[in-house]
Structure formats: C-alpha cells, structure tokens
Tab-separated table of N, CA and C in Angstrom:
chain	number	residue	atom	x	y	z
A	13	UNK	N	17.653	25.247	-0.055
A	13	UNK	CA	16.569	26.187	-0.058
A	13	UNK	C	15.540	25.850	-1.125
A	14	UNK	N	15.890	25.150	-2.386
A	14	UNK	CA	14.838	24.872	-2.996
A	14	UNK	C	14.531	26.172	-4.398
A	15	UNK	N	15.186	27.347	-4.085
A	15	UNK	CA	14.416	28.352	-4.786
A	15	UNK	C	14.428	28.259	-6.142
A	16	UNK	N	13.526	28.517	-6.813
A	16	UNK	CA	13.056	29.016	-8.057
A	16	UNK	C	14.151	29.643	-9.297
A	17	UNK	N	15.099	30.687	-8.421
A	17	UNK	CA	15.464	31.610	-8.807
A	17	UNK	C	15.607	33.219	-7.917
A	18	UNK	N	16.034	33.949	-8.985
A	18	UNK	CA	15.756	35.366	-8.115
A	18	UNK	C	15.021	36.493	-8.717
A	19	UNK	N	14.327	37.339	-8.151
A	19	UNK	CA	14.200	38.719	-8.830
A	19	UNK	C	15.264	39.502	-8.648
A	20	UNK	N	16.025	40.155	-9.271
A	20	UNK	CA	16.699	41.470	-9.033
A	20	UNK	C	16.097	42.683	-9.841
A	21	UNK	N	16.321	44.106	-9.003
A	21	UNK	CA	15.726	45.214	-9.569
A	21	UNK	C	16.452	46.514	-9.558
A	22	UNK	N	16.590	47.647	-10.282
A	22	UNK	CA	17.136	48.352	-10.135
A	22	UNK	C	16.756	49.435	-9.215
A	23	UNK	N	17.180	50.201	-8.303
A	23	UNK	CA	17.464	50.473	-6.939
A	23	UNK	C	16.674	51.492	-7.476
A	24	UNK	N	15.296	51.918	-6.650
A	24	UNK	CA	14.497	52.790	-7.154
A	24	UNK	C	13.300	52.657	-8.230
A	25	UNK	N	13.815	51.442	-8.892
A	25	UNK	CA	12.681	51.434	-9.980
A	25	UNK	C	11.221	50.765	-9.371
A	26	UNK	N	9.934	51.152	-10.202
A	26	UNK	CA	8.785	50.695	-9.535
A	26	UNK	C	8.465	49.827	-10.137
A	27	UNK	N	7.576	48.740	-9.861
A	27	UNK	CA	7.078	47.157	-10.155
A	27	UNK	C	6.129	47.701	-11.698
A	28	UNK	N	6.044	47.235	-12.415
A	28	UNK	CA	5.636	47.162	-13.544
A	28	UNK	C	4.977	46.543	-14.114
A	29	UNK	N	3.989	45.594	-14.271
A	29	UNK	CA	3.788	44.265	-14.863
A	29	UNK	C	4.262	44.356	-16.554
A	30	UNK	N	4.644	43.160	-16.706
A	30	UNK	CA	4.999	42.535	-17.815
A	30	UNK	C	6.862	42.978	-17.947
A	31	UNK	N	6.980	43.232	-19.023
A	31	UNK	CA	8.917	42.624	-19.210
A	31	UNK	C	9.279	44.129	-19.309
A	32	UNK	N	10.393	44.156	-18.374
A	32	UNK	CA	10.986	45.479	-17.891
A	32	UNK	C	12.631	45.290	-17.830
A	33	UNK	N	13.036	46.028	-18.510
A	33	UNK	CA	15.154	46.298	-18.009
A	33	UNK	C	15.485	46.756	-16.857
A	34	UNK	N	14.416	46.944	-16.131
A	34	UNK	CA	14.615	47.450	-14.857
A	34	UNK	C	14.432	46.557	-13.632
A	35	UNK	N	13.746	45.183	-13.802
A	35	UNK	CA	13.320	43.977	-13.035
A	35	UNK	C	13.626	42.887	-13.985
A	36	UNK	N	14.385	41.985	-13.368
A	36	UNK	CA	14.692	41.127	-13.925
A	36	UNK	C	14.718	39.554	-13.482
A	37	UNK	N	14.117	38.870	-13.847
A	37	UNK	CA	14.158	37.168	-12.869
A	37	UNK	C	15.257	36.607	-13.589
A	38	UNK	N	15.877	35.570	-12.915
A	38	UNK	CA	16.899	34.997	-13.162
A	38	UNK	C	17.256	33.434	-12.430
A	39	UNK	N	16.403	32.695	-13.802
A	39	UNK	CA	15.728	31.172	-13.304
A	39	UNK	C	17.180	30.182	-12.827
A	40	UNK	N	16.920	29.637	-11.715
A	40	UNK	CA	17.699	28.793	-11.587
A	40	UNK	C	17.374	27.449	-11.910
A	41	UNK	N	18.621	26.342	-12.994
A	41	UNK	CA	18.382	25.654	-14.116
A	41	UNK	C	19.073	24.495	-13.048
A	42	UNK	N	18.834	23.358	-13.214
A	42	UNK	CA	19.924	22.299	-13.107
A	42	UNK	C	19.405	20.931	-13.582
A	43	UNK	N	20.167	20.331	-13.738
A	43	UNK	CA	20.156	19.048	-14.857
A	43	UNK	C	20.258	17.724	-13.563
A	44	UNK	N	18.958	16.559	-14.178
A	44	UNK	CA	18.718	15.968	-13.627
A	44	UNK	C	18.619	14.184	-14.120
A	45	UNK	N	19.213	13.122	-13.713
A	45	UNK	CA	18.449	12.012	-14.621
A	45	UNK	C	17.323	11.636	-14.320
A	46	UNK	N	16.767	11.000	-14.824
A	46	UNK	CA	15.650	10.011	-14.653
A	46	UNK	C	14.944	9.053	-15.442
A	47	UNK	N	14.509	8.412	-15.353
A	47	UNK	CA	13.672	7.015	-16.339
A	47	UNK	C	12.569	7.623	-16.645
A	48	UNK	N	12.492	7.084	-18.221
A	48	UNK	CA	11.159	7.571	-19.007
A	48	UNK	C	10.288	6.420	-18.998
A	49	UNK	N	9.143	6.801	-18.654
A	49	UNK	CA	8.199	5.349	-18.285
A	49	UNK	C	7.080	5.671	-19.329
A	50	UNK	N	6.968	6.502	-20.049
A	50	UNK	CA	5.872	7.052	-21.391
A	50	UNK	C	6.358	8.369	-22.234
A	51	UNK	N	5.266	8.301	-23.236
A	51	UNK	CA	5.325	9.483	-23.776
A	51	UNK	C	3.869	9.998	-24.136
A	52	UNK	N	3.599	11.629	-24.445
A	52	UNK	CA	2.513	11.822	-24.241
A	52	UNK	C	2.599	12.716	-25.760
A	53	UNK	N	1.749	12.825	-26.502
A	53	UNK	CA	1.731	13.789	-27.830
A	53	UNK	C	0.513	14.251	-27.524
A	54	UNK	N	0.474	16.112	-27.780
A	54	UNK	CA	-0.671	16.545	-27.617
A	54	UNK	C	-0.542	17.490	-29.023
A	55	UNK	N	-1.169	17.749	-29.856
A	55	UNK	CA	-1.122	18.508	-31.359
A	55	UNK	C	-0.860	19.569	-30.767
A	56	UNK	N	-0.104	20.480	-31.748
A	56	UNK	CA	0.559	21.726	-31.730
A	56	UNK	C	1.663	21.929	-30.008
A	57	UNK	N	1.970	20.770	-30.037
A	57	UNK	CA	2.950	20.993	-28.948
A	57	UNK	C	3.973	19.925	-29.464
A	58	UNK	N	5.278	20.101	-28.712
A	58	UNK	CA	6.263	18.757	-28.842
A	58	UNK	C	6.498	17.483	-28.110
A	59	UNK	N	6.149	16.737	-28.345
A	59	UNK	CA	6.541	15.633	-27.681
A	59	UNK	C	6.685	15.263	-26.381
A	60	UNK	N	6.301	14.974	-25.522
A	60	UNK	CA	6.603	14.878	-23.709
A	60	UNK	C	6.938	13.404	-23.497
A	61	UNK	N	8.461	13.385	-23.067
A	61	UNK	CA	8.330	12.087	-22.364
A	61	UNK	C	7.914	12.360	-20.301
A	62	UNK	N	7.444	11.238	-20.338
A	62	UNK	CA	6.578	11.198	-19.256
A	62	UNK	C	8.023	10.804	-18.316
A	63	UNK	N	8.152	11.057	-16.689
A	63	UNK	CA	9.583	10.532	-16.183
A	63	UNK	C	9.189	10.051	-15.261
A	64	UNK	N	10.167	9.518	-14.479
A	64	UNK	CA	9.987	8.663	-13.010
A	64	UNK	C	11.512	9.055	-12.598
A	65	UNK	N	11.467	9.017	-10.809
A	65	UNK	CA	12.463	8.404	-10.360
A	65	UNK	C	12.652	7.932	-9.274
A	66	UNK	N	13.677	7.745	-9.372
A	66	UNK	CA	13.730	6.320	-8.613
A	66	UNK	C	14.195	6.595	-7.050
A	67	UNK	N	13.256	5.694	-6.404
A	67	UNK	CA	13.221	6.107	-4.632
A	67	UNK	C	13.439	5.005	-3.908
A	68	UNK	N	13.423	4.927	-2.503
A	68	UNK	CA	13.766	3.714	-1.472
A	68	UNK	C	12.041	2.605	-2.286
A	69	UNK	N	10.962	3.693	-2.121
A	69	UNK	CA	9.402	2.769	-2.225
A	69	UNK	C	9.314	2.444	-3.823
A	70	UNK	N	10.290	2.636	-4.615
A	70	UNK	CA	10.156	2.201	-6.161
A	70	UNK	C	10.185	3.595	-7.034
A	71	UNK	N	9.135	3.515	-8.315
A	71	UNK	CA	9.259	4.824	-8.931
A	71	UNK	C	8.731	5.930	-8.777
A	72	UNK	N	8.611	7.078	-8.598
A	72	UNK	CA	7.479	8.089	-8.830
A	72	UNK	C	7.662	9.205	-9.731
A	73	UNK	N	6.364	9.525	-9.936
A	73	UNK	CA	6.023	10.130	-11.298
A	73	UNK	C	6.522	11.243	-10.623
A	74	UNK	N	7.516	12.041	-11.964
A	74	UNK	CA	7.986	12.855	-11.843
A	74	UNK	C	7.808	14.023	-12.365
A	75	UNK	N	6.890	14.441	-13.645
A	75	UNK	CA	6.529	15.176	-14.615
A	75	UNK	C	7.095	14.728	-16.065
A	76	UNK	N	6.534	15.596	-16.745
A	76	UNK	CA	7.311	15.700	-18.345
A	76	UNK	C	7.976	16.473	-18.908
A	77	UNK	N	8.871	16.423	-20.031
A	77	UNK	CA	9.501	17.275	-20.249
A	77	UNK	C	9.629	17.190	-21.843
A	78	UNK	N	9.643	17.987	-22.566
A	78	UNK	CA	9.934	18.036	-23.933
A	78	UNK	C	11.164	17.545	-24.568
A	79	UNK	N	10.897	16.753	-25.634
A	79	UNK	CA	11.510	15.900	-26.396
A	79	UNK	C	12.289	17.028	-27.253
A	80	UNK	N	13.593	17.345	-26.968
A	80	UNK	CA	14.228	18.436	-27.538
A	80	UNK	C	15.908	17.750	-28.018
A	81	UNK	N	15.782	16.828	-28.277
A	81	UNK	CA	16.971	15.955	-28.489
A	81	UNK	C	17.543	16.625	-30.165
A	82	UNK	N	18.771	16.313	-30.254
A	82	UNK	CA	19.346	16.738	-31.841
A	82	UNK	C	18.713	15.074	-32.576
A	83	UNK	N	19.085	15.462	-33.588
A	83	UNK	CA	18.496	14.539	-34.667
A	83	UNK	C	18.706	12.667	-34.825
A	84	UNK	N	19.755	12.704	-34.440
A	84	UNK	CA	20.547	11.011	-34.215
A	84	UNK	C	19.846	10.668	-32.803
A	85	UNK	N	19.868	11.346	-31.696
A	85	UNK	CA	19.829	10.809	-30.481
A	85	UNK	C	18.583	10.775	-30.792
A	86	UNK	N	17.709	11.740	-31.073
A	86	UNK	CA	16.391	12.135	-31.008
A	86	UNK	C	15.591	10.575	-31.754
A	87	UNK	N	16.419	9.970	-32.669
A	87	UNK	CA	15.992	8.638	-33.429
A	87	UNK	C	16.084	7.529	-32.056
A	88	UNK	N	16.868	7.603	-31.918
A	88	UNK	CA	17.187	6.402	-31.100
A	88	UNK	C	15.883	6.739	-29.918
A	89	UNK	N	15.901	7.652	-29.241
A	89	UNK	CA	15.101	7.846	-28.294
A	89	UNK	C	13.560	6.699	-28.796
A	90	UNK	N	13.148	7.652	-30.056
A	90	UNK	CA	11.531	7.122	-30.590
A	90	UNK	C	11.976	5.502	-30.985
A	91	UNK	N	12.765	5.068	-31.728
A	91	UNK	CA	12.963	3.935	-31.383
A	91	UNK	C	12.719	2.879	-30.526
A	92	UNK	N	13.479	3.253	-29.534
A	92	UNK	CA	13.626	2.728	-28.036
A	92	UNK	C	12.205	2.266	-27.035
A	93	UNK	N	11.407	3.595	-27.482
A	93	UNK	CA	9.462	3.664	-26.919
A	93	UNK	C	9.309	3.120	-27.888
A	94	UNK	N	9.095	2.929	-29.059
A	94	UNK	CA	8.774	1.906	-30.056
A	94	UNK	C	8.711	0.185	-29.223
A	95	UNK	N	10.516	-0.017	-28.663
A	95	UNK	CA	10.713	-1.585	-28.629
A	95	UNK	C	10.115	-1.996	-27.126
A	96	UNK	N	10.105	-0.606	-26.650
A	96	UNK	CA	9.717	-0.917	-24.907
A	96	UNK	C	8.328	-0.477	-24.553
A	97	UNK	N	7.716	-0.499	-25.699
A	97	UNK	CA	6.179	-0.345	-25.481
A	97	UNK	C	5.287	-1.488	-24.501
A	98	UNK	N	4.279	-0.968	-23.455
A	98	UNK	CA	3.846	-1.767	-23.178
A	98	UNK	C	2.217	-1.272	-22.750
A	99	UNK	N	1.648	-1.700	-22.071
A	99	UNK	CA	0.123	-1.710	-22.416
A	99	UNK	C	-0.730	-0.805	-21.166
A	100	UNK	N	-0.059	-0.821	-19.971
A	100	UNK	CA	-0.293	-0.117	-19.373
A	100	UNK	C	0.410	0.355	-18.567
A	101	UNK	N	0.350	1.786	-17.756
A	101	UNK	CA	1.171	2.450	-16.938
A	101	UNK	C	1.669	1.516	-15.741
A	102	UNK	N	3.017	2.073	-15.455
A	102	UNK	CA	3.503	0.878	-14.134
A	102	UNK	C	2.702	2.314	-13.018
A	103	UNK	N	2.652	0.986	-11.480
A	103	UNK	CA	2.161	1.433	-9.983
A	103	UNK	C	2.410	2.914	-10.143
A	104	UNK	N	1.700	3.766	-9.598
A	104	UNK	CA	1.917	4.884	-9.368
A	104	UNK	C	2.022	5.829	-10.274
A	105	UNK	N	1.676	5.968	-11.476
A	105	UNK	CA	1.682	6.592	-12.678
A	105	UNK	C	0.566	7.397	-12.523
A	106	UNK	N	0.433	8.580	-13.014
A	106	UNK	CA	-0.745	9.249	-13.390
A	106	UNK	C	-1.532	8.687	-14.754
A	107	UNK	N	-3.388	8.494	-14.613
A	107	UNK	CA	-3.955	8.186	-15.639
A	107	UNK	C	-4.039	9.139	-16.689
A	108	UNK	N	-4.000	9.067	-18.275
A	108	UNK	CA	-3.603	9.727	-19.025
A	108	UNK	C	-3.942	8.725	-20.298
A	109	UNK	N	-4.861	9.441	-21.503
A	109	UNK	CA	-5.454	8.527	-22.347
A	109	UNK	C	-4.391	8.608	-23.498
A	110	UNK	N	-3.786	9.917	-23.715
A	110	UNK	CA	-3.082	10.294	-24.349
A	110	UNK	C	-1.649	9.662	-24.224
A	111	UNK	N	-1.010	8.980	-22.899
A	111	UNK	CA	-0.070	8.595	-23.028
A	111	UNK	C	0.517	7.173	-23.944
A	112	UNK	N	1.493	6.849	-24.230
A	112	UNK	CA	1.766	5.789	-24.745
A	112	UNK	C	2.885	5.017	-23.498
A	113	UNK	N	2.731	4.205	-22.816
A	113	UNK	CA	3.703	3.758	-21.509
A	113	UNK	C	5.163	2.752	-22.266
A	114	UNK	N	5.754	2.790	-21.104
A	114	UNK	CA	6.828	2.017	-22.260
A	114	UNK	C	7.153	1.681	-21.035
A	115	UNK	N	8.271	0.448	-20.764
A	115	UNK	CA	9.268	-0.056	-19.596
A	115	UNK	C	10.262	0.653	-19.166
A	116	UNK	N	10.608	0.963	-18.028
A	116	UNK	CA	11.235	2.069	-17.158
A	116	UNK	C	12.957	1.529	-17.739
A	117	UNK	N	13.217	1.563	-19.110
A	117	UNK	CA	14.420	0.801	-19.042
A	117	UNK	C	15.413	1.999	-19.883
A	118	UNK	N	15.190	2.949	-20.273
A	118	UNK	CA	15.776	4.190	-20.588
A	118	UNK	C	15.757	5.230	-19.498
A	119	UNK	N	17.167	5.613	-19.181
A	119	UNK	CA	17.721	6.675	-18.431
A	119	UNK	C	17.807	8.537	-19.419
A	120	UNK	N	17.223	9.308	-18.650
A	120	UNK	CA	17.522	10.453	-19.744
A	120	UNK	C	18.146	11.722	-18.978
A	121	UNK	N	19.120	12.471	-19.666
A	121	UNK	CA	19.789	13.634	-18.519
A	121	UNK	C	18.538	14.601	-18.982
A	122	UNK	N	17.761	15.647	-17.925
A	122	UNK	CA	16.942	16.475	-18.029
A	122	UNK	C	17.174	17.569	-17.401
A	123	UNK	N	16.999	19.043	-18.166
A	123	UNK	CA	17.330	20.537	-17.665
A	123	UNK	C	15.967	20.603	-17.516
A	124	UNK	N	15.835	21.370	-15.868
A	124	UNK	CA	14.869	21.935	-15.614
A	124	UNK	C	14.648	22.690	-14.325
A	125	UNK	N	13.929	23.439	-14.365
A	125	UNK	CA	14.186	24.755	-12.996
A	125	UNK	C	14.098	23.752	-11.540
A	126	UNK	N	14.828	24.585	-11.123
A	126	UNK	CA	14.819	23.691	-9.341
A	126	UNK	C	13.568	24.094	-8.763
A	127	UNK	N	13.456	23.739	-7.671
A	127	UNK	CA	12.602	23.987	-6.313
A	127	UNK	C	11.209	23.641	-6.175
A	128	UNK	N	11.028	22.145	-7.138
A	128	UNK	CA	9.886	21.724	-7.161
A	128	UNK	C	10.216	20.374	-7.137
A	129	UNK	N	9.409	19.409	-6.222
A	129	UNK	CA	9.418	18.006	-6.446
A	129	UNK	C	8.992	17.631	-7.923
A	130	UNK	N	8.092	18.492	-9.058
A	130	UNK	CA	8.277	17.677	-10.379
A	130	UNK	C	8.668	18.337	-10.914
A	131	UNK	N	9.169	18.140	-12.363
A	131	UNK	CA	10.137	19.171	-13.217
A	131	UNK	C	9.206	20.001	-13.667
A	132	UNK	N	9.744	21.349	-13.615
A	132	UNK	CA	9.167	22.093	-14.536
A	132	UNK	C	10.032	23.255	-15.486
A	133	UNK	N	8.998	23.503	-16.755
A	133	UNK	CA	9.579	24.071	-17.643
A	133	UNK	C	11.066	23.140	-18.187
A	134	UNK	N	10.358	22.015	-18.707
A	134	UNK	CA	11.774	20.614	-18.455
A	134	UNK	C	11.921	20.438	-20.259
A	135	UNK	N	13.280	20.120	-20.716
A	135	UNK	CA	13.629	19.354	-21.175
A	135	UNK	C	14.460	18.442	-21.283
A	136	UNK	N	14.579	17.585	-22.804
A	136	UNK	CA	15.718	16.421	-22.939
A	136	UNK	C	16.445	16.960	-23.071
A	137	UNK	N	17.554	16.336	-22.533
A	137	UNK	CA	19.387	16.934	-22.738
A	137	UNK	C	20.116	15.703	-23.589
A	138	UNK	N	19.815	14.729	-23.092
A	138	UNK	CA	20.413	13.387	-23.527
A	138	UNK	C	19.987	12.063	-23.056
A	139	UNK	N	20.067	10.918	-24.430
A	139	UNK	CA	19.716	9.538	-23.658
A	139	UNK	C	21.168	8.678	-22.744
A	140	UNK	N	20.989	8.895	-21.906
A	140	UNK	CA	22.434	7.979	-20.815
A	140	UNK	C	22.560	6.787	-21.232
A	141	UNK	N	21.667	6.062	-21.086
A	141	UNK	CA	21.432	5.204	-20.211
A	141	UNK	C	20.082	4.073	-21.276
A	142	UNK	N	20.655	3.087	-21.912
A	142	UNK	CA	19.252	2.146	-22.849
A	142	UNK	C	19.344	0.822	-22.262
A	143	UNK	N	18.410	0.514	-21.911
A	143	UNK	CA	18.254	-0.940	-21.385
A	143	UNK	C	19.559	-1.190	-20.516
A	144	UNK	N	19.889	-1.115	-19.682
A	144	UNK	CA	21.159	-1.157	-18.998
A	144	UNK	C	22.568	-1.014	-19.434
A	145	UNK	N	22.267	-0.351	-20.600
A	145	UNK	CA	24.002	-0.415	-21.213
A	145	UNK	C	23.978	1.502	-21.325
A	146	UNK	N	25.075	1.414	-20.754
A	146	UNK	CA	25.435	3.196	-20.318
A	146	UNK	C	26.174	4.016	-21.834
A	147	UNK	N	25.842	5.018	-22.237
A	147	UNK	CA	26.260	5.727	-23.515
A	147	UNK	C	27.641	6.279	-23.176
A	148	UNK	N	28.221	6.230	-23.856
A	148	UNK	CA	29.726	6.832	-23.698
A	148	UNK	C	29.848	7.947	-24.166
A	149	UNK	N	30.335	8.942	-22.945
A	149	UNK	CA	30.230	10.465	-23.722
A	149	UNK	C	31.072	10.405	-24.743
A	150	UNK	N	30.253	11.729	-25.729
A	150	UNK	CA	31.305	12.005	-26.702
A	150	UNK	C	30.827	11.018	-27.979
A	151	UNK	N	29.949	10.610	-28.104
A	151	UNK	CA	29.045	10.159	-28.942
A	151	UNK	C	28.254	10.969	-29.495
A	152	UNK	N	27.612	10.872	-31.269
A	152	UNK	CA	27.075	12.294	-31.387
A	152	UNK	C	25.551	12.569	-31.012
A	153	UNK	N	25.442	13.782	-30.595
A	153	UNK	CA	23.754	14.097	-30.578
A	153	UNK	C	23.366	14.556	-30.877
C-alpha cells in the first residue's frame, strides 16, 4: 500500500488544527540501504548525505538524509567523502552547487517514513558497507 502512516482519533472528537490528545498520526518508519554519491551542507542545518539506489538502469537519486551518526562512525563516514571525492555528479544526479559528489562506493542503513519513492524525513543509522568491504555488526557507533 505504500502508506505514510495513520491518523487515529478519539470517537467523537472534532478536527482541530494543530497538536491534539484527541487525534493522533502515527508515522510509519522503516530502514533502508543505499549508496551515498554526495553530501550537501546548508548553514544552520545538519549535514545531508545525498543517496542513490541501485536499479536494473544503474543509480537513481534517491533524496537526502541527515548525517545523525554517533561520534566514531560519524568520523569515518567524513573521512570516507574526504578519500572518495570527486569532481562531478555521476548520470542522473540532481544539479546542486552546494553539493560535494563523492564515488558511489559507501553503503549506508537509512530510517525513513515509507510511501514515497524518495526518502523523507530521513536519517543515518549506520555505515555497512566502505569501498566493498562489509562492517561487522557489533562494532562501535
């Protein structure tokens, strides 16, 4: 089905705008991988890595999601766009002056609401996956 989530309401109560104990949404979350092909910094916000994934026709842009990693992983991540920097966006990328592109060679697990082909309301959960060598759970993050 794709959905969003749900509203539920209490039996009788009337629509309200803004935040009520009586109406309540209740987002549906699920965790996703995908390859980080950039990152985007915009002031007074956090960090966005830019994503892709991966299809029968190659990559497609998938959205961004906030760089919300704990402190060790969170190094390695900036690192990593550091060594896999490259100069311009791969096929199919959205243009973006602000981005910094890097090589599709980091895998990342990402939470973010269902029922949209791009993520939204997304963040980092974890790096999997660096240059083809897979992270072993249970490593710290």
């Amino acid at each position: 089905m794709g959905l969003e989530g749900i509203v539920s309401k209490k039996r009788g109560s009337r629509y309200q705008s803004g935040r009520t104990k009586s109406w309540l949404k209740i987002k549906a979350w699920t965790e996703e991988e995908f390859l980080v092909v950039g990152t985007e910094v915009t002031p007074g916000e956090p960090v966005s890595a830019l994503l892709a994934r991966e299809t029968e026709g190659g990559l497609e842009y998938a959205g961004g999601a906030a760089v919300t990693l704990a402190a060790p992983i969170r190094e390695v991540f900036y690192a990593a766009t550091e060594q896999l920097r490259r100069d311009k966006p791969l096929a199919g990328m959205p243009r973006s002056k602000k981005a910094r592109w890097i090589e599709p060679q980091m895998r990342v697990r990402v939470r973010h609401l269902k029922g949209s082909d791009k993520v939204r309301h997304a963040s980092l959960v974890d790096v999997t996956e660096l240059c083809g060598v897979r992270r072993k759970a249970g490593l710290p993050r």
